[in-house]
C-alpha positions as MATLAB code, in Angstrom:
seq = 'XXXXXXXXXXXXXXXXXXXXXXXXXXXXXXXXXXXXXXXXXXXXXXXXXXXXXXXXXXXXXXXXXXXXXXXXXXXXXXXXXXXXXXXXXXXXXXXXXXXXXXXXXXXXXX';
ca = [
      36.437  134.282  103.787;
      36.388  137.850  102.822;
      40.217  139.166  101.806;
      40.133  142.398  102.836;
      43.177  143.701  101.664;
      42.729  146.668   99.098;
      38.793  146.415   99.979;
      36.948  149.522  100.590;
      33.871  151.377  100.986;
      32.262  153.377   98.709;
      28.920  153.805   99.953;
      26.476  152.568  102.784;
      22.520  152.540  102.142;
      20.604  151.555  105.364;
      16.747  151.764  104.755;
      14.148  151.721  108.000;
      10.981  149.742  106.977;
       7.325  151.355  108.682;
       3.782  150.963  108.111;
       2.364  153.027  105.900;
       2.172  156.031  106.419;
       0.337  158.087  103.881;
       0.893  161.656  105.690;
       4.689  161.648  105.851;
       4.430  164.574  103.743;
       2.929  166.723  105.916;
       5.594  165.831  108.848;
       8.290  167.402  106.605;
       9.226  169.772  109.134;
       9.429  167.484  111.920;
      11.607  165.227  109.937;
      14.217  168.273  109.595;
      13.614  169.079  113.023;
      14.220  165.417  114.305;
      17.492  165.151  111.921;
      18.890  168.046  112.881;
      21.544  165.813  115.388;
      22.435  164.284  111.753;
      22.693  166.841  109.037;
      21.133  170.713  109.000;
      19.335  172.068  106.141;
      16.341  172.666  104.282;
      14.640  169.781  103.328;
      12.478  169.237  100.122;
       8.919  167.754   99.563;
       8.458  165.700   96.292;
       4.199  166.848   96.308;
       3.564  163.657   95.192;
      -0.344  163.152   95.708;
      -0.811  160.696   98.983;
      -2.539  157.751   96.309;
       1.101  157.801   93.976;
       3.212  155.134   94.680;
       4.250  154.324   98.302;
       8.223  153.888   97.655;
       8.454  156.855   95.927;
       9.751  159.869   98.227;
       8.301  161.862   99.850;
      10.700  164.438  101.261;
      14.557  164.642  100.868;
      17.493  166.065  102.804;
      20.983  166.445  101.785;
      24.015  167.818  103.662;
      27.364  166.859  101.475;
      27.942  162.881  101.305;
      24.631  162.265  103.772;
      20.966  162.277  102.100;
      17.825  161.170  103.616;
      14.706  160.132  101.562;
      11.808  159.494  103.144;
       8.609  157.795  101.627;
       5.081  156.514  102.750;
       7.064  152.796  103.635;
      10.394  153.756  104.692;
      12.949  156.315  105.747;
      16.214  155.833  103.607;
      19.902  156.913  104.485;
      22.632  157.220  101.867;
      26.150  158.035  102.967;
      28.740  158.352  100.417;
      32.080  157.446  101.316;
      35.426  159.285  100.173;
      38.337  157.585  101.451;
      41.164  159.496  100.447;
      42.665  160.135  103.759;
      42.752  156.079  103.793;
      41.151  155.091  107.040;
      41.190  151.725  107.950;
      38.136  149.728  107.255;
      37.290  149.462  111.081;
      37.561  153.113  111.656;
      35.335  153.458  108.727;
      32.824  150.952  110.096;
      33.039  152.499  113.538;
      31.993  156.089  112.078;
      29.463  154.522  109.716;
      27.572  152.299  112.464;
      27.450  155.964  114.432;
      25.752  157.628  111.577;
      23.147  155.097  111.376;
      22.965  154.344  114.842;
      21.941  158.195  115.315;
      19.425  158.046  112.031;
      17.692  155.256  114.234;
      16.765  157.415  117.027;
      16.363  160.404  114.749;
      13.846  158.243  112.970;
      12.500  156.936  116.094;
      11.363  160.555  117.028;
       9.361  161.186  113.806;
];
């Protein structure tokens, strides 16, 4: 069994598997448009020609310790934790499993 006793979090990936999708480039500003619940900003497209590798990304968004990478096969978010403050591991898990719980349906609307 997991001690968790001077355990923590340093940083969550949780990655959304689709069929591919060789135009997500050209949704770029309906991904920052469907993400805005999530983080604001400009978003950036890779121009990587539609035949280049599928994992590679596509378009990118990053608002401090969130970023969002999204390629022809999945849509990717990266939360970097900074504990500091020292939260508790469940009030950690709690905010993290809202962040991704919200990516979901942001993804969903794409």
């Amino acid at each position: 069994m997991l001690n968790l006793i001077n355990k923590s979090i340093s940083q969550v990936l949780f990655v959304i598997g689709y069929m591919r999708d060789s135009t997500i480039r050209i949704k770029q500003f309906d991904i920052e448009k469907a993400l805005l619940p999530l983080l604001v900003g400009s978003s950036v497209n890779t121009n990587l020609p539609d035949d280049f590798n599928p994992q590679l990304p596509r378009v990118t968004l990053r608002q401090g310790k969130l970023s969002v990478h999204f390629s022809q096969l999945t849509a990717q978010l990266t939360i970097d934790i900074d504990n500091t403050n020292g939260k508790s591991l469940d009030v950690m898990r709690d905010s993290i499993a809202k962040k991704i719980n919200l990516f979901q349906s942001c993804v969903d609307e794409i």
